[in-house]
Amino acid sequence: MLLTRVDPVDVAAPVGTYSHAVRIETDEGAIVFVSGQIAQDARGELVGAGDLRAQTEQVFENLSRILAANGASFEHVVKIQTYFTTLDDLAGSREVRARYLPSEPPASTAVQVVALVVPEALIEVDVVAAVPL
């Protein structure tokens, strides 16, 4: 088993002691654990202040880049967890999500929380992907 930490250059650098993704490789493929992503651009600036749909779009773009850096895509995602600070425009957020996820969606959890680590962030999403050889 090989464990690799992956921090793509086209996603804001992690602040603190975490990696954007940890990839565990086995003889049959890899499992990729992607840390929670908020709506930060590559410079680390929050995108879409006050706009859940815009923030959801940036979050899924970040996830897409991290998955790609691990040889994966949303079709490999087996678990997704979403944390919202507001449920205003939940329909808009779901529309964005539906564009990225395959027709057979993964296991999923969604919860509303009081706040995220960046106070202006309205959504945070983490995923687990199973990537075959």
PDB file of C-alpha atoms in Angstrom:
ATOM      1  CA  MET A   1       0.000   0.000   0.000  1.00  0.00           C
ATOM      2  CA  LEU A   2       1.332   3.436  -0.994  1.00  0.00           C
ATOM      3  CA  LEU A   3       0.094   6.646   0.631  1.00  0.00           C
ATOM      4  CA  THR A   4       0.519   9.953  -1.248  1.00  0.00           C
ATOM      5  CA  ARG A   5      -0.543  13.477  -0.330  1.00  0.00           C
ATOM      6  CA  VAL A   6      -1.615  15.654  -3.264  1.00  0.00           C
ATOM      7  CA  ASP A   7      -1.922  19.446  -3.295  1.00  0.00           C
ATOM      8  CA  PRO A   8      -2.540  20.604  -6.901  1.00  0.00           C
ATOM      9  CA  VAL A   9      -1.049  23.976  -7.853  1.00  0.00           C
ATOM     10  CA  ASP A  10      -4.305  25.200  -9.436  1.00  0.00           C
ATOM     11  CA  VAL A  11      -6.156  25.073  -6.095  1.00  0.00           C
ATOM     12  CA  ALA A  12      -5.438  27.440  -3.180  1.00  0.00           C
ATOM     13  CA  ALA A  13      -2.596  26.101  -1.045  1.00  0.00           C
ATOM     14  CA  PRO A  14      -3.748  24.469   2.182  1.00  0.00           C
ATOM     15  CA  VAL A  15      -3.409  26.711   5.209  1.00  0.00           C
ATOM     16  CA  GLY A  16      -2.371  24.744   8.250  1.00  0.00           C
ATOM     17  CA  THR A  17      -1.612  21.095   8.687  1.00  0.00           C
ATOM     18  CA  TYR A  18      -3.658  19.240   6.085  1.00  0.00           C
ATOM     19  CA  SER A  19      -3.461  18.101   2.475  1.00  0.00           C
ATOM     20  CA  HIS A  20      -6.112  18.638  -0.175  1.00  0.00           C
ATOM     21  CA  ALA A  21      -6.099  14.919  -0.874  1.00  0.00           C
ATOM     22  CA  VAL A  22      -4.622  11.721   0.450  1.00  0.00           C
ATOM     23  CA  ARG A  23      -4.381   8.880  -2.067  1.00  0.00           C
ATOM     24  CA  ILE A  24      -4.042   5.282  -0.938  1.00  0.00           C
ATOM     25  CA  GLU A  25      -2.868   2.993  -3.743  1.00  0.00           C
ATOM     26  CA  THR A  26      -3.395  -0.749  -3.704  1.00  0.00           C
ATOM     27  CA  ASP A  27      -2.894  -3.517  -6.260  1.00  0.00           C
ATOM     28  CA  GLU A  28      -6.463  -2.949  -7.520  1.00  0.00           C
ATOM     29  CA  GLY A  29      -6.575   0.845  -7.715  1.00  0.00           C
ATOM     30  CA  ALA A  30      -6.690   3.797  -5.367  1.00  0.00           C
ATOM     31  CA  ILE A  31      -8.932   5.376  -2.781  1.00  0.00           C
ATOM     32  CA  VAL A  32      -8.734   9.179  -2.743  1.00  0.00           C
ATOM     33  CA  PHE A  33      -9.877  11.153   0.295  1.00  0.00           C
ATOM     34  CA  VAL A  34     -10.419  14.818  -0.612  1.00  0.00           C
ATOM     35  CA  SER A  35     -10.477  17.375   2.199  1.00  0.00           C
ATOM     36  CA  GLY A  36     -13.396  19.744   2.511  1.00  0.00           C
ATOM     37  CA  GLN A  37     -13.299  22.457  -0.120  1.00  0.00           C
ATOM     38  CA  ILE A  38     -14.733  25.940   0.229  1.00  0.00           C
ATOM     39  CA  ALA A  39     -15.207  28.519  -2.529  1.00  0.00           C
ATOM     40  CA  GLN A  40     -11.638  29.799  -2.737  1.00  0.00           C
ATOM     41  CA  ASP A  41      -9.954  30.546  -6.039  1.00  0.00           C
ATOM     42  CA  ALA A  42      -6.338  29.566  -6.750  1.00  0.00           C
ATOM     43  CA  ARG A  43      -5.124  32.700  -4.901  1.00  0.00           C
ATOM     44  CA  GLY A  44      -7.093  31.731  -1.786  1.00  0.00           C
ATOM     45  CA  GLU A  45      -9.713  34.463  -2.197  1.00  0.00           C
ATOM     46  CA  LEU A  46     -13.364  33.649  -1.482  1.00  0.00           C
ATOM     47  CA  VAL A  47     -15.545  33.564  -4.610  1.00  0.00           C
ATOM     48  CA  GLY A  48     -19.240  34.485  -4.580  1.00  0.00           C
ATOM     49  CA  ALA A  49     -19.680  36.204  -1.221  1.00  0.00           C
ATOM     50  CA  GLY A  50     -23.298  35.761  -0.151  1.00  0.00           C
ATOM     51  CA  ASP A  51     -24.141  33.635  -3.226  1.00  0.00           C
ATOM     52  CA  LEU A  52     -24.600  29.917  -2.505  1.00  0.00           C
ATOM     53  CA  ARG A  53     -24.868  28.967  -6.191  1.00  0.00           C
ATOM     54  CA  ALA A  54     -21.621  30.777  -7.107  1.00  0.00           C
ATOM     55  CA  GLN A  55     -19.829  29.268  -4.128  1.00  0.00           C
ATOM     56  CA  THR A  56     -21.085  25.789  -5.023  1.00  0.00           C
ATOM     57  CA  GLU A  57     -19.700  26.232  -8.559  1.00  0.00           C
ATOM     58  CA  GLN A  58     -16.238  27.162  -7.219  1.00  0.00           C
ATOM     59  CA  VAL A  59     -16.272  24.298  -4.714  1.00  0.00           C
ATOM     60  CA  PHE A  60     -17.056  21.747  -7.436  1.00  0.00           C
ATOM     61  CA  GLU A  61     -14.377  23.229  -9.714  1.00  0.00           C
ATOM     62  CA  ASN A  62     -11.849  22.828  -6.885  1.00  0.00           C
ATOM     63  CA  LEU A  63     -12.986  19.250  -6.298  1.00  0.00           C
ATOM     64  CA  SER A  64     -12.733  18.548 -10.028  1.00  0.00           C
ATOM     65  CA  ARG A  65      -9.128  19.788 -10.133  1.00  0.00           C
ATOM     66  CA  ILE A  66      -8.122  17.781  -7.076  1.00  0.00           C
ATOM     67  CA  LEU A  67      -9.767  14.638  -8.421  1.00  0.00           C
ATOM     68  CA  ALA A  68      -8.044  15.132 -11.807  1.00  0.00           C
ATOM     69  CA  ALA A  69      -4.666  15.507 -10.078  1.00  0.00           C
ATOM     70  CA  ASN A  70      -5.337  12.032  -8.672  1.00  0.00           C
ATOM     71  CA  GLY A  71      -6.360  10.463 -11.980  1.00  0.00           C
ATOM     72  CA  ALA A  72     -10.011  10.581 -10.952  1.00  0.00           C
ATOM     73  CA  SER A  73     -13.245  12.333 -11.849  1.00  0.00           C
ATOM     74  CA  PHE A  74     -16.694  12.668 -10.333  1.00  0.00           C
ATOM     75  CA  GLU A  75     -17.647   9.294 -11.833  1.00  0.00           C
ATOM     76  CA  HIS A  76     -15.241   7.753  -9.294  1.00  0.00           C
ATOM     77  CA  VAL A  77     -16.779   9.524  -6.275  1.00  0.00           C
ATOM     78  CA  VAL A  78     -18.401   7.016  -3.917  1.00  0.00           C
ATOM     79  CA  LYS A  79     -19.173   9.370  -0.993  1.00  0.00           C
ATOM     80  CA  ILE A  80     -19.886  13.087  -0.802  1.00  0.00           C
ATOM     81  CA  GLN A  81     -20.470  15.169   2.320  1.00  0.00           C
ATOM     82  CA  THR A  82     -21.819  18.695   2.109  1.00  0.00           C
ATOM     83  CA  TYR A  83     -21.945  21.287   4.880  1.00  0.00           C
ATOM     84  CA  PHE A  84     -24.163  24.361   4.427  1.00  0.00           C
ATOM     85  CA  THR A  85     -24.361  27.444   6.614  1.00  0.00           C
ATOM     86  CA  THR A  86     -27.565  28.455   4.847  1.00  0.00           C
ATOM     87  CA  LEU A  87     -30.237  26.595   2.955  1.00  0.00           C
ATOM     88  CA  ASP A  88     -31.229  29.695   0.980  1.00  0.00           C
ATOM     89  CA  ASP A  89     -31.011  28.785  -2.719  1.00  0.00           C
ATOM     90  CA  LEU A  90     -30.530  25.102  -1.930  1.00  0.00           C
ATOM     91  CA  ALA A  91     -32.179  24.415  -5.298  1.00  0.00           C
ATOM     92  CA  GLY A  92     -29.464  26.427  -7.065  1.00  0.00           C
ATOM     93  CA  SER A  93     -26.747  24.559  -5.232  1.00  0.00           C
ATOM     94  CA  ARG A  94     -28.341  21.243  -6.182  1.00  0.00           C
ATOM     95  CA  GLU A  95     -28.486  22.303  -9.840  1.00  0.00           C
ATOM     96  CA  VAL A  96     -24.742  22.951  -9.837  1.00  0.00           C
ATOM     97  CA  ARG A  97     -24.045  19.665  -8.050  1.00  0.00           C
ATOM     98  CA  ALA A  98     -26.157  17.742 -10.575  1.00  0.00           C
ATOM     99  CA  ARG A  99     -23.991  19.011 -13.455  1.00  0.00           C
ATOM    100  CA  TYR A 100     -20.912  17.422 -11.898  1.00  0.00           C
ATOM    101  CA  LEU A 101     -22.216  14.174 -10.484  1.00  0.00           C
ATOM    102  CA  PRO A 102     -22.936  11.154 -12.689  1.00  0.00           C
ATOM    103  CA  SER A 103     -26.430   9.861 -13.317  1.00  0.00           C
ATOM    104  CA  GLU A 104     -25.943   7.298 -10.553  1.00  0.00           C
ATOM    105  CA  PRO A 105     -24.966   9.542  -7.632  1.00  0.00           C
ATOM    106  CA  PRO A 106     -22.728   8.476  -4.752  1.00  0.00           C
ATOM    107  CA  ALA A 107     -23.663   7.977  -1.120  1.00  0.00           C
ATOM    108  CA  SER A 108     -24.339  11.416   0.287  1.00  0.00           C
ATOM    109  CA  THR A 109     -24.683  13.407   3.476  1.00  0.00           C
ATOM    110  CA  ALA A 110     -25.805  17.039   3.726  1.00  0.00           C
ATOM    111  CA  VAL A 111     -26.063  19.008   6.946  1.00  0.00           C
ATOM    112  CA  GLN A 112     -26.586  22.594   7.971  1.00  0.00           C
ATOM    113  CA  VAL A 113     -23.955  23.960  10.344  1.00  0.00           C
ATOM    114  CA  VAL A 114     -23.655  27.218  12.248  1.00  0.00           C
ATOM    115  CA  ALA A 115     -20.391  28.286  10.605  1.00  0.00           C
ATOM    116  CA  LEU A 116     -17.378  27.122   8.621  1.00  0.00           C
ATOM    117  CA  VAL A 117     -13.727  27.968   9.255  1.00  0.00           C
ATOM    118  CA  VAL A 118     -13.989  30.948   6.860  1.00  0.00           C
ATOM    119  CA  PRO A 119     -17.003  32.928   8.152  1.00  0.00           C
ATOM    120  CA  GLU A 120     -18.160  34.072   4.677  1.00  0.00           C
ATOM    121  CA  ALA A 121     -18.119  30.514   3.298  1.00  0.00           C
ATOM    122  CA  LEU A 122     -21.631  29.164   2.776  1.00  0.00           C
ATOM    123  CA  ILE A 123     -20.704  25.614   1.698  1.00  0.00           C
ATOM    124  CA  GLU A 124     -17.948  23.060   2.182  1.00  0.00           C
ATOM    125  CA  VAL A 125     -17.784  19.711   0.402  1.00  0.00           C
ATOM    126  CA  ASP A 126     -15.515  16.701   0.840  1.00  0.00           C
ATOM    127  CA  VAL A 127     -15.489  13.496  -1.195  1.00  0.00           C
ATOM    128  CA  VAL A 128     -14.076   9.982  -1.308  1.00  0.00           C
ATOM    129  CA  ALA A 129     -13.275   8.443  -4.699  1.00  0.00           C
ATOM    130  CA  ALA A 130     -12.478   4.866  -5.705  1.00  0.00           C
ATOM    131  CA  VAL A 131     -10.215   4.797  -8.762  1.00  0.00           C
ATOM    132  CA  PRO A 132      -9.732   1.442 -10.501  1.00  0.00           C
ATOM    133  CA  LEU A 133      -6.458   0.546 -12.234  1.00  0.00           C
TER     134      LEU A 133
END
